mmCIF file of C-alpha atoms in Angstrom:
data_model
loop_
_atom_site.group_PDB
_atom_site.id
_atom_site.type_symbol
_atom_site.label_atom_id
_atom_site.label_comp_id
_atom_site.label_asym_id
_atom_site.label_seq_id
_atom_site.Cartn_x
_atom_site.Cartn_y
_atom_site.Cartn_z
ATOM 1 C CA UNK P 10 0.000 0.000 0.000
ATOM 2 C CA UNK P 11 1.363 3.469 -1.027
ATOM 3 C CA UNK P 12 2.122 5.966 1.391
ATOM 4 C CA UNK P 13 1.454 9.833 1.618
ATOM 5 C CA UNK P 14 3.468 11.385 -1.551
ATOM 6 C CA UNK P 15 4.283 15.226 -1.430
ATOM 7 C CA UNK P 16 5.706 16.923 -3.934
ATOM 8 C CA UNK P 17 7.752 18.510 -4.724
ATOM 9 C CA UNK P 18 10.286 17.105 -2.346
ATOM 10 C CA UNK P 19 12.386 20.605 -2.064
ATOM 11 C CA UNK P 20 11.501 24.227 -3.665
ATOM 12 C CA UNK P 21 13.507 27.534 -3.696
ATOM 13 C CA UNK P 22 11.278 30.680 -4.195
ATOM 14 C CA UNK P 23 11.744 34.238 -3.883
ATOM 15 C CA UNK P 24 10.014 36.782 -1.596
ATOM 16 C CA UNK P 25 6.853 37.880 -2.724
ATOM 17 C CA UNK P 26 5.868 34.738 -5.138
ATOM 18 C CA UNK P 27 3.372 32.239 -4.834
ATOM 19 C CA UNK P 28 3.957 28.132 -4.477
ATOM 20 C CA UNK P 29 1.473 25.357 -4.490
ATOM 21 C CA UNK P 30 2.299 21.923 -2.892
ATOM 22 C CA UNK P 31 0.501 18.747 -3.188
ATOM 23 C CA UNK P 32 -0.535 15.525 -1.155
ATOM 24 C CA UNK P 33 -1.782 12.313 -2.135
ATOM 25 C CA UNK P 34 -2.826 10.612 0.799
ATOM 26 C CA UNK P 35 -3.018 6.960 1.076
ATOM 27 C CA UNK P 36 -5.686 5.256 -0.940
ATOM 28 C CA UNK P 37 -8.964 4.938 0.947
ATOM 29 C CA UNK P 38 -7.957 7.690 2.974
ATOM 30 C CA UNK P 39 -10.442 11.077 2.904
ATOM 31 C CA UNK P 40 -9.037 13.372 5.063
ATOM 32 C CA UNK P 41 -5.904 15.063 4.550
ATOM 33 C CA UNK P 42 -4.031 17.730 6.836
ATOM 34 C CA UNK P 43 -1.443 19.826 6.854
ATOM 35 C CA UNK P 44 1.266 21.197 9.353
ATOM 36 C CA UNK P 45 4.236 23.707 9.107
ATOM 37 C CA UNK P 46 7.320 22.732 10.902
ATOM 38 C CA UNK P 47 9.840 25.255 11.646
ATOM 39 C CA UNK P 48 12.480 25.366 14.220
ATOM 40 C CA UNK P 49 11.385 28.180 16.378
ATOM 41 C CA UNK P 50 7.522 26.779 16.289
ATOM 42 C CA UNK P 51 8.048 23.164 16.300
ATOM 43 C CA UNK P 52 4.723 21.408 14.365
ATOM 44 C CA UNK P 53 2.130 23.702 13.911
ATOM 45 C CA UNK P 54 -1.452 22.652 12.515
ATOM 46 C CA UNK P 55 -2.263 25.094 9.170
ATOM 47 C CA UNK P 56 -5.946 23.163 8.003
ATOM 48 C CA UNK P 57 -7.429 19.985 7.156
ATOM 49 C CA UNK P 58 -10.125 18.857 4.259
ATOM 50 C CA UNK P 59 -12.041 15.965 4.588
ATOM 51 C CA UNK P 60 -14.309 15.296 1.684
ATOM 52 C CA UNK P 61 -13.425 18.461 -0.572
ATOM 53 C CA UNK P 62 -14.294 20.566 2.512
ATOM 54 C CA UNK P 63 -12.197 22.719 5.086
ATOM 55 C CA UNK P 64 -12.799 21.013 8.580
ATOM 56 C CA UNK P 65 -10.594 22.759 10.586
ATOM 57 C CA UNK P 66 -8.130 25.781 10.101
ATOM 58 C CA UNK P 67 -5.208 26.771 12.337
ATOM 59 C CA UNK P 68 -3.569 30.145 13.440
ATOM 60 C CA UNK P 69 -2.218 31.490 10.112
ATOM 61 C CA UNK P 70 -2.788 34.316 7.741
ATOM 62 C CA UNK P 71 -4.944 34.388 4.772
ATOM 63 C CA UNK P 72 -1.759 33.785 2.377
ATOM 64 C CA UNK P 73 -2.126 30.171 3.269
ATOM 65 C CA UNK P 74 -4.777 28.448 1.737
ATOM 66 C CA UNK P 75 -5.752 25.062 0.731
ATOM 67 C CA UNK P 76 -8.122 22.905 -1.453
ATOM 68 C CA UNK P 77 -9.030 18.763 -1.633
ATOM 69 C CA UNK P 78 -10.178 17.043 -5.181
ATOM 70 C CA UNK P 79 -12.676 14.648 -4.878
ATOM 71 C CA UNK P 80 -9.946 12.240 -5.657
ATOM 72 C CA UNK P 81 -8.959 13.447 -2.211
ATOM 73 C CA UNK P 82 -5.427 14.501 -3.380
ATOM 74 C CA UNK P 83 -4.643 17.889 -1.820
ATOM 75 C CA UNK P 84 -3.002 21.077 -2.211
ATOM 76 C CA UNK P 85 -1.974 24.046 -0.184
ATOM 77 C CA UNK P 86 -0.895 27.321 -1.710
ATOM 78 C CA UNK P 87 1.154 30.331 -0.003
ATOM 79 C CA UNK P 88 0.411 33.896 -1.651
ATOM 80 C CA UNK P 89 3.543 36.545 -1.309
ATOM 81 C CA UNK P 90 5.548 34.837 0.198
ATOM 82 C CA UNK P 91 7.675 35.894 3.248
ATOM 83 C CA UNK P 92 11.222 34.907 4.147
ATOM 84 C CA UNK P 93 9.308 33.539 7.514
ATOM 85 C CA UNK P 94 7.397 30.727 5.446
ATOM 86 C CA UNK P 95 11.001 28.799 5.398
ATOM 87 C CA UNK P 96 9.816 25.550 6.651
ATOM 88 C CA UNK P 97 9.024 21.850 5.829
ATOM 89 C CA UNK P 98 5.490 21.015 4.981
ATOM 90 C CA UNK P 99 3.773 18.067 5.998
ATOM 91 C CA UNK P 100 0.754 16.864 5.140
ATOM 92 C CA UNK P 101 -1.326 13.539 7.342
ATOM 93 C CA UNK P 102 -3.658 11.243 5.971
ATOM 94 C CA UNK P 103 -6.174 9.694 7.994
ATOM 95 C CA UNK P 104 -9.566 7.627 6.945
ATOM 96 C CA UNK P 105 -11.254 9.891 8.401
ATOM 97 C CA UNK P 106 -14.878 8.400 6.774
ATOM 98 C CA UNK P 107 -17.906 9.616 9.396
ATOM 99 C CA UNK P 108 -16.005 9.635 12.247
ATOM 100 C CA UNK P 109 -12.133 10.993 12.788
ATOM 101 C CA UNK P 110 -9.453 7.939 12.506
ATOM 102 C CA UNK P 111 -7.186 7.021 15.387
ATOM 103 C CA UNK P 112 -4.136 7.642 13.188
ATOM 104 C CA UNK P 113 -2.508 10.596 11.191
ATOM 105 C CA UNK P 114 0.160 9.046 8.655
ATOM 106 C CA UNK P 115 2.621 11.791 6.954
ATOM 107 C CA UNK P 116 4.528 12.427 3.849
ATOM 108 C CA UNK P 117 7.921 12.943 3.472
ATOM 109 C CA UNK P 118 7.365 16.821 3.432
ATOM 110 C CA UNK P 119 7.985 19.596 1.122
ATOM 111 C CA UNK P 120 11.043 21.330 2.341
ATOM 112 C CA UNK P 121 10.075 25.034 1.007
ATOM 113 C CA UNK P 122 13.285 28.095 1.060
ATOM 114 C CA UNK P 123 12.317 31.606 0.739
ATOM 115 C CA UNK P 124 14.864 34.005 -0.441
ATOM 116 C CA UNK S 30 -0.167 28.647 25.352
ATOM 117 C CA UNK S 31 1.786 25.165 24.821
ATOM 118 C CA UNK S 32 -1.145 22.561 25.303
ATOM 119 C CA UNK S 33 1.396 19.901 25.101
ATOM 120 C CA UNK S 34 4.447 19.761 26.521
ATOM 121 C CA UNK S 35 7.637 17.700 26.418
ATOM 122 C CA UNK S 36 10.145 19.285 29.155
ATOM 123 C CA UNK S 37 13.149 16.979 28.509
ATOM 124 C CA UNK S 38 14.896 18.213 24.998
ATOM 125 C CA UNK S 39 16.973 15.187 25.141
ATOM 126 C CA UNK S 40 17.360 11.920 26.771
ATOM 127 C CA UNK S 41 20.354 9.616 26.103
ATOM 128 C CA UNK S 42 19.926 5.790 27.024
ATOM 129 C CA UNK S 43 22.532 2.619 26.905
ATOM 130 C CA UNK S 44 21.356 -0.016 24.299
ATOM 131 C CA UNK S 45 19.439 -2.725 25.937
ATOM 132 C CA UNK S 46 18.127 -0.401 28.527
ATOM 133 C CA UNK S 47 14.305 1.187 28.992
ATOM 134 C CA UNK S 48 13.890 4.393 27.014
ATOM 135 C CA UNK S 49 10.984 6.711 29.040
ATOM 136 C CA UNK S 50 9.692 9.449 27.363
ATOM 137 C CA UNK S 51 7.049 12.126 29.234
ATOM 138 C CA UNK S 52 4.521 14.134 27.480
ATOM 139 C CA UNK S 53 1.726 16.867 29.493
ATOM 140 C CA UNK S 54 -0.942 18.564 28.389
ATOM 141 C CA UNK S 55 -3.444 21.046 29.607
ATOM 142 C CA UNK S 56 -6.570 20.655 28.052
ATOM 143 C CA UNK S 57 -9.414 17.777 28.920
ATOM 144 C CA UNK S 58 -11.238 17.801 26.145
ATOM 145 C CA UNK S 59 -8.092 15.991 24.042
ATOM 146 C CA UNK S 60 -9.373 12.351 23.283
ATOM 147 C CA UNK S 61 -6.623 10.616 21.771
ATOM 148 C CA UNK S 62 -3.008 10.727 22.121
ATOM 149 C CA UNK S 63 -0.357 9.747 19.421
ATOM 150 C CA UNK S 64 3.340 9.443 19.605
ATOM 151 C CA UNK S 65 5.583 9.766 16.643
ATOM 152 C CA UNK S 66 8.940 9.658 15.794
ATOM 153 C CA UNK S 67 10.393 11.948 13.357
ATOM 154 C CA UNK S 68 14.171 12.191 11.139
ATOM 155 C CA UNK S 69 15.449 15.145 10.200
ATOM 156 C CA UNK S 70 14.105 16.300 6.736
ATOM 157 C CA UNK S 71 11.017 13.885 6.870
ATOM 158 C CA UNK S 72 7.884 13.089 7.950
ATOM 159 C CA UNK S 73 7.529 11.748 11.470
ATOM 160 C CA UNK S 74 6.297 8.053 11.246
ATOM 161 C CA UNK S 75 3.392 6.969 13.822
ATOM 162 C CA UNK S 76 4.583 4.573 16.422
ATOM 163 C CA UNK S 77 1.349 4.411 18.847
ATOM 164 C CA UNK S 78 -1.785 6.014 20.048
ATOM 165 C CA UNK S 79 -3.937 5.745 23.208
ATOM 166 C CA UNK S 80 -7.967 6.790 23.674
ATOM 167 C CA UNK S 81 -8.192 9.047 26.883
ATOM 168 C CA UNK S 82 -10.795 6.381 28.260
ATOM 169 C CA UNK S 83 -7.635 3.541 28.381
ATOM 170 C CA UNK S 84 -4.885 4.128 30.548
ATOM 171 C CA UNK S 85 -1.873 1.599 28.634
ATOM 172 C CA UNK S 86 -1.756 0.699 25.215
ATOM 173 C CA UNK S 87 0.840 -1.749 24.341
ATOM 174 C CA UNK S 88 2.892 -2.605 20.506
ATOM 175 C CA UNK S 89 5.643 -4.815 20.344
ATOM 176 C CA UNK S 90 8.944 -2.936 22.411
ATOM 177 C CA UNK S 91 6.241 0.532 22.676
ATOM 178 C CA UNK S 92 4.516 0.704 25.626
ATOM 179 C CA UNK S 93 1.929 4.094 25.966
ATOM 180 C CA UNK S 94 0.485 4.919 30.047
ATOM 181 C CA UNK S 95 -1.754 7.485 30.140
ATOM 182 C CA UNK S 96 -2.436 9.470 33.316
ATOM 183 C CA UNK S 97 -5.730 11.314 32.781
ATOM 184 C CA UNK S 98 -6.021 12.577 36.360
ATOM 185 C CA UNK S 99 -2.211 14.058 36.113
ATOM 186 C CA UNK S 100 -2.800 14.628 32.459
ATOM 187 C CA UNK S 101 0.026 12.959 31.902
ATOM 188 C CA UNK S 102 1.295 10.506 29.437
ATOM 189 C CA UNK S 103 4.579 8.300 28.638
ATOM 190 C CA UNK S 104 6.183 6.310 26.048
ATOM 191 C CA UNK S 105 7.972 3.203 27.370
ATOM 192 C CA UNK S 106 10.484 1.198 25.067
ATOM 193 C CA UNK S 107 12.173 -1.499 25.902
ATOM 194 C CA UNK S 108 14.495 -2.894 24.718
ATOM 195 C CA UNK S 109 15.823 0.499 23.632
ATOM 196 C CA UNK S 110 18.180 0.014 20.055
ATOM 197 C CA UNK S 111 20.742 2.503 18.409
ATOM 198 C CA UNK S 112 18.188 2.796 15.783
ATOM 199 C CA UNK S 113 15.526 4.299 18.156
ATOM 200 C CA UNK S 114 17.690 7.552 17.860
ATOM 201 C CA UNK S 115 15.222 10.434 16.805
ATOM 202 C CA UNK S 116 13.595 12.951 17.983
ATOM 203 C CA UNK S 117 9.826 11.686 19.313
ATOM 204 C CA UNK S 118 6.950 14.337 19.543
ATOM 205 C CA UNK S 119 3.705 13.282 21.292
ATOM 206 C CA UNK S 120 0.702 14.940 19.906
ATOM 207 C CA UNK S 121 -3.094 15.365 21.026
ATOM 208 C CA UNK S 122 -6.344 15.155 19.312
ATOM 209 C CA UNK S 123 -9.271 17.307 20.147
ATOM 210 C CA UNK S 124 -12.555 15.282 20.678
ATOM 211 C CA UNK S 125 -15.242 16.213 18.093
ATOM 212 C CA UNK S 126 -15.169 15.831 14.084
ATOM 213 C CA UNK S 127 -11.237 16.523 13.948
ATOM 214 C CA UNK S 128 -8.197 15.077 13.232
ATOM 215 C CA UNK S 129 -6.630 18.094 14.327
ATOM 216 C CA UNK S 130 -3.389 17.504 16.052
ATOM 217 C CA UNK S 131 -1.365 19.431 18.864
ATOM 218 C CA UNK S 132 2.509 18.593 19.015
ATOM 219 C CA UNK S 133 4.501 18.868 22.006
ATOM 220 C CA UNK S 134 8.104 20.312 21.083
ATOM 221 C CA UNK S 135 9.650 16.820 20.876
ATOM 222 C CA UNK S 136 12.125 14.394 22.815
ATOM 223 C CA UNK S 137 15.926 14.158 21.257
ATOM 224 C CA UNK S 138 16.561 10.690 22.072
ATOM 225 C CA UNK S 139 20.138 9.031 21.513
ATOM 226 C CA UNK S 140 20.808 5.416 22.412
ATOM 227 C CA UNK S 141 24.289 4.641 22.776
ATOM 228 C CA UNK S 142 25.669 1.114 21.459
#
């Protein structure tokens, strides 16, 4: 059985662009989340989709947004970006179905560099 | 306002021995607790969860205790191995239609050969 796949793996981009990310959970799986990890903040919840819908949102700014296909493949997407959005990107799957799953099982990241 | 807390930054074990790993939290409405353990430059990999209404949960060498009344949970493993090395992070689920996680800051452990 696959795992979660990110991609890309690593991106460089320059202050004041935009990036997109993406997340294919594992197969079966319908809800898909995503964290920021940086050094000073540790893991830090940004949203999660379950069925093409935001369930939950965490404590960031507008600039970070996110969508789910009904393939439940995911993407996030930063707007003008900031040198502060340095970080590696995780995203969870979980089954999720009616009622939340017991388990949360990442990707490899997307290690993101602002210049 | 750190909901969940790991106070040790590191903890360095002998091969063989038990590896004990702490985890608090604040809030009482968390219902399920999760330990991970995480590589630099990856994503951490899921080692064991608890429900808030058991108090041990037990896989292979990873044994989870869970403290409700001290809000207070730990991660046992035994026998510890070099390749435990990592850095562990417990993390907390909020009851409800969620699978919203809290981290705790995460436990640098090193076992030495």
């Amino acid at each position: 059985k696959a795992g979660v796949t990110q991609t890309p793996r690593y991106l460089i981009k320059t202050r004041g662009q935009q990036v997109t990310l993406s997340c294919s959970p594992i197969s079966g799986h319908r809800s898909v989340s995503w964290y920021q990890q940086t050094p000073g903040q540790g893991l830090q919840f940004l949203f999660e989709y379950f069925s093409e819908t935001q369930r939950n949102k965490g404590n960031f700014p507008g600039r970070f947004s996110g969508r789910q296909f009904s393939n439940s493949r995911s993407e996030m997407n930063v707007s003008t970006l900031e040198l502060g959005d340095s970080a590696l990107y995780l995203c969870a799957s979980s089954k999720g179905r009616d009622r939340v799953s017991t388990e949360a099982f990442f990707g490899q990241g997307t290690r993101l560099t602002v210049v | 306002d750190q909901q969940v807390k790991q106070n040790s930054p590191s903890l360095s074990v002998q091969e063989g021995r038990i590896s004990i790993l702490n985890c608090d939290y604040t809030n009482s409405m968390f219902d399920y607790f999760l330990w991970y353990k995480k590589y630099p430059a990856e994503g951490p990999t899921f080692l064991i969860s608890i429900s808030s209404i058991k108090d041990k949960n037990e896989d292979g060498r990873f044994t989870v205790f869970l403290n409700k009344s001290a809000k207070h949970l730990s991660l046992h493993i035994v026998p510890s191995q070099p390749g435990d090395s990592a850095v562990y992070f417990c993390a907390a689920r909020y009851g409800g239609a969620t699978n919203k996680l809290i981290f705790g800051t995460g436990t640098l452990l090193a076992v030495q050969p």
